[in-house]
CSV table of C-alpha atoms in Angstrom, one decimal:
chain,number,residue,atom,x,y,z
A,1,UNK,CA,47.3,25.3,-22.4
A,2,UNK,CA,43.5,23.4,-22.0
A,3,UNK,CA,43.8,20.3,-21.9
A,4,UNK,CA,41.2,18.3,-24.3
A,5,UNK,CA,41.3,15.0,-22.9
A,6,UNK,CA,39.9,15.8,-20.3
A,7,UNK,CA,37.7,18.7,-21.4
A,8,UNK,CA,36.0,15.5,-23.6
A,9,UNK,CA,35.8,13.1,-20.8
A,10,UNK,CA,33.9,15.1,-18.9
A,11,UNK,CA,31.4,16.1,-21.0
A,12,UNK,CA,31.3,12.2,-22.0
A,13,UNK,CA,30.9,11.5,-18.6
A,14,UNK,CA,28.5,14.0,-18.4
A,15,UNK,CA,26.2,13.0,-21.2
A,16,UNK,CA,26.2,9.4,-19.5
A,17,UNK,CA,24.9,10.7,-16.6
A,18,UNK,CA,22.0,13.2,-18.7
A,19,UNK,CA,20.8,9.6,-20.4
A,20,UNK,CA,21.2,7.9,-17.1
A,21,UNK,CA,19.1,10.9,-16.0
A,22,UNK,CA,16.4,10.7,-18.6
A,23,UNK,CA,16.3,7.0,-18.4
A,24,UNK,CA,15.3,7.0,-14.7
A,25,UNK,CA,13.3,10.4,-15.5
A,26,UNK,CA,11.8,8.1,-18.4
A,27,UNK,CA,10.9,5.2,-15.4
A,28,UNK,CA,9.3,7.9,-13.4
A,29,UNK,CA,6.9,8.9,-15.7
A,30,UNK,CA,5.8,5.6,-16.5
A,31,UNK,CA,4.9,4.5,-13.1
A,32,UNK,CA,3.4,8.0,-12.4
A,33,UNK,CA,1.8,6.8,-15.6
A,34,UNK,CA,1.0,3.2,-14.5
A,35,UNK,CA,-0.5,4.5,-10.5
A,36,UNK,CA,-2.6,7.4,-12.6
A,37,UNK,CA,-3.9,5.1,-14.9
A,38,UNK,CA,-4.7,3.0,-11.9
A,39,UNK,CA,-6.7,5.2,-10.6
A,40,UNK,CA,-8.0,6.7,-12.9
A,41,UNK,CA,-9.6,3.4,-13.5
A,42,UNK,CA,-10.3,3.1,-9.4
A,43,UNK,CA,-12.1,6.5,-9.3
A,44,UNK,CA,-14.4,5.8,-12.4
A,45,UNK,CA,-15.5,3.1,-10.7
A,46,UNK,CA,-16.6,4.1,-7.8
A,47,UNK,CA,-18.2,7.5,-9.8
A,48,UNK,CA,-19.7,4.1,-11.5
A,49,UNK,CA,-21.2,3.2,-8.2
A,50,UNK,CA,-22.3,7.0,-6.9
A,51,UNK,CA,-25.2,7.0,-10.0
A,52,UNK,CA,-25.9,3.0,-9.5
A,53,UNK,CA,-27.0,4.2,-6.0
A,54,UNK,CA,-30.1,6.9,-7.3
A,55,UNK,CA,-29.1,9.8,-4.6
A,56,UNK,CA,-29.5,13.3,-4.1
A,57,UNK,CA,-26.8,14.3,-6.4
A,58,UNK,CA,-26.8,11.6,-8.9
A,59,UNK,CA,-29.4,13.2,-10.9
A,60,UNK,CA,-26.5,16.7,-11.2
A,61,UNK,CA,-23.6,13.6,-11.6
A,62,UNK,CA,-25.8,11.0,-14.6
A,63,UNK,CA,-24.1,13.2,-17.5
A,64,UNK,CA,-20.7,14.4,-16.5
A,65,UNK,CA,-17.3,13.4,-17.9
A,66,UNK,CA,-14.0,13.0,-16.7
A,67,UNK,CA,-11.5,15.4,-18.4
A,68,UNK,CA,-8.5,14.9,-15.6
A,69,UNK,CA,-6.7,13.3,-13.1
A,70,UNK,CA,-4.1,13.2,-10.5
A,71,UNK,CA,-2.8,12.8,-7.4
A,72,UNK,CA,-5.4,15.2,-5.4
A,73,UNK,CA,-6.9,16.9,-9.0
A,74,UNK,CA,-10.2,16.0,-10.7
A,75,UNK,CA,-11.5,17.9,-13.2
A,76,UNK,CA,-14.9,16.8,-14.6
A,77,UNK,CA,-17.4,19.0,-17.4
A,78,UNK,CA,-21.0,18.6,-18.1
A,79,UNK,CA,-23.5,20.8,-19.8
A,80,UNK,CA,-26.1,22.6,-17.6
A,81,UNK,CA,-29.1,21.0,-18.5
A,82,UNK,CA,-32.8,22.0,-17.2
A,83,UNK,CA,-32.8,20.1,-13.9
A,84,UNK,CA,-29.6,22.0,-12.9
A,85,UNK,CA,-31.2,25.7,-13.4
A,86,UNK,CA,-33.9,28.2,-11.2
A,87,UNK,CA,-36.1,30.1,-12.3
A,88,UNK,CA,-33.7,32.4,-15.0
A,89,UNK,CA,-33.0,29.2,-15.9
A,90,UNK,CA,-29.2,30.1,-15.0
A,91,UNK,CA,-27.0,27.5,-13.4
A,92,UNK,CA,-28.6,27.0,-9.8
A,93,UNK,CA,-26.4,28.1,-6.7
A,94,UNK,CA,-27.5,24.7,-4.8
A,95,UNK,CA,-26.5,22.4,-7.5
A,96,UNK,CA,-22.9,24.3,-8.2
A,97,UNK,CA,-22.4,23.5,-4.1
A,98,UNK,CA,-23.2,20.4,-4.9
A,99,UNK,CA,-21.3,20.0,-8.1
A,100,UNK,CA,-18.2,21.6,-5.6
A,101,UNK,CA,-19.0,19.3,-2.5
A,102,UNK,CA,-19.6,16.3,-4.9
A,103,UNK,CA,-15.8,16.5,-7.4
A,104,UNK,CA,-14.3,17.7,-3.9
A,105,UNK,CA,-14.5,14.8,-2.4
A,106,UNK,CA,-13.7,12.2,-5.2
A,107,UNK,CA,-11.0,15.0,-5.2
A,108,UNK,CA,-9.3,13.2,-1.5
A,109,UNK,CA,-9.9,9.6,-3.2
A,110,UNK,CA,-7.5,10.5,-5.4
A,111,UNK,CA,-4.7,11.0,-2.6
A,112,UNK,CA,-5.3,6.8,-1.4
A,113,UNK,CA,-3.6,5.7,-4.4
A,114,UNK,CA,-2.1,2.8,-1.6
A,115,UNK,CA,-5.0,2.3,-0.4
A,116,UNK,CA,-6.8,-1.1,-0.7
A,117,UNK,CA,-10.8,0.5,-0.3
A,118,UNK,CA,-11.1,4.0,-1.9
A,119,UNK,CA,-13.5,6.1,0.3
A,120,UNK,CA,-15.6,9.4,0.4
A,121,UNK,CA,-14.9,12.1,3.3
A,122,UNK,CA,-17.7,13.8,5.1
A,123,UNK,CA,-18.3,17.4,4.5
A,124,UNK,CA,-17.6,19.3,7.9
A,125,UNK,CA,-17.1,23.0,6.1
A,126,UNK,CA,-18.2,24.5,2.9
A,127,UNK,CA,-17.3,28.4,2.0
A,128,UNK,CA,-19.0,29.2,-1.5
A,129,UNK,CA,-18.1,32.5,-3.4
A,130,UNK,CA,-21.2,32.7,-6.3
A,131,UNK,CA,-19.0,34.8,-9.3
A,132,UNK,CA,-21.2,35.2,-12.4
A,133,UNK,CA,-23.6,32.7,-13.6
A,134,UNK,CA,-24.2,30.1,-16.3
A,135,UNK,CA,-26.9,28.9,-19.4
A,136,UNK,CA,-29.1,25.8,-20.3
A,137,UNK,CA,-26.7,24.2,-22.9
A,138,UNK,CA,-23.5,26.0,-21.5
A,139,UNK,CA,-20.4,23.5,-20.9
A,140,UNK,CA,-19.3,24.2,-17.8
A,141,UNK,CA,-15.7,22.7,-16.1
A,142,UNK,CA,-15.5,21.7,-12.5
A,143,UNK,CA,-12.5,21.2,-10.7
A,144,UNK,CA,-11.1,20.2,-7.2
A,145,UNK,CA,-7.7,19.8,-5.9
A,146,UNK,CA,-7.0,19.0,-2.3
A,147,UNK,CA,-4.6,21.6,-0.1
A,148,UNK,CA,-4.0,20.1,3.0
A,149,UNK,CA,-4.3,16.8,4.1
A,150,UNK,CA,-4.0,16.0,7.6
A,151,UNK,CA,-5.0,13.1,9.5
A,152,UNK,CA,-8.6,14.1,10.5
A,153,UNK,CA,-9.3,16.4,8.2
A,154,UNK,CA,-9.3,16.9,3.8
A,155,UNK,CA,-9.0,20.9,3.0
A,156,UNK,CA,-10.0,21.1,-0.6
A,157,UNK,CA,-10.5,23.6,-3.4
A,158,UNK,CA,-13.1,23.8,-5.9
A,159,UNK,CA,-14.0,25.6,-9.4
A,160,UNK,CA,-17.0,25.9,-11.8
A,161,UNK,CA,-15.6,27.4,-14.5
A,162,UNK,CA,-17.0,27.9,-18.1
A,163,UNK,CA,-15.3,26.7,-20.8
A,164,UNK,CA,-13.0,30.0,-22.0
A,165,UNK,CA,-12.3,29.3,-18.3
A,166,UNK,CA,-14.7,32.9,-16.2
A,167,UNK,CA,-15.2,31.5,-12.7
A,168,UNK,CA,-18.7,30.7,-12.0
A,169,UNK,CA,-18.2,29.9,-8.4
A,170,UNK,CA,-15.8,29.0,-5.8
A,171,UNK,CA,-15.6,26.5,-2.4
A,172,UNK,CA,-13.3,26.5,-0.2
A,173,UNK,CA,-14.4,22.3,1.3
A,174,UNK,CA,-13.2,20.8,4.6
A,175,UNK,CA,-13.8,16.9,4.8
A,176,UNK,CA,-13.7,14.8,8.0
A,177,UNK,CA,-11.1,11.6,7.1
A,178,UNK,CA,-12.7,8.4,7.6
A,179,UNK,CA,-11.2,7.0,11.3
A,180,UNK,CA,-10.8,4.0,9.6
A,181,UNK,CA,-7.9,5.7,7.5
A,182,UNK,CA,-6.4,7.9,10.3
A,183,UNK,CA,-3.1,5.5,11.4
A,184,UNK,CA,-3.0,5.1,7.0
A,185,UNK,CA,-1.7,8.4,5.9
């Protein structure tokens, strides 16, 4: 004969454990959301500083919109402007490279949530594959993800995609981690 009281007690204990786990998961999610919000605000502030600098990449970055951010991940979108194109009115390879390199550097910044000051790495290698093109007026999505982070190097993968998800270009990028961060990683 089955003892229903033990079965019911076990179910109640399991339900209590599930409720506790759900509460812990909710607390973890809230903490992660708070960290992401703080990091998001810090990244947006640095992005504004880059735009104010008026250096080489600023013209390409001016009209970009931040879509997503997470630990080691960032995504922007932009409409292809005439200034980004070659004489065939297609996205210039140099513009695509600049977008991937710049956003790749921001993906490295997205690993620095516990750092007092956010810093860029310095590009030491970039391998690019050009797959298709984009024309003036098309929306493109630029994504970058840190694949590996060591004490001295950051390895990122970046893509430029059309709005439908088809690839325009991909890059594998290696950044040198600034020496002042070596001991903090």
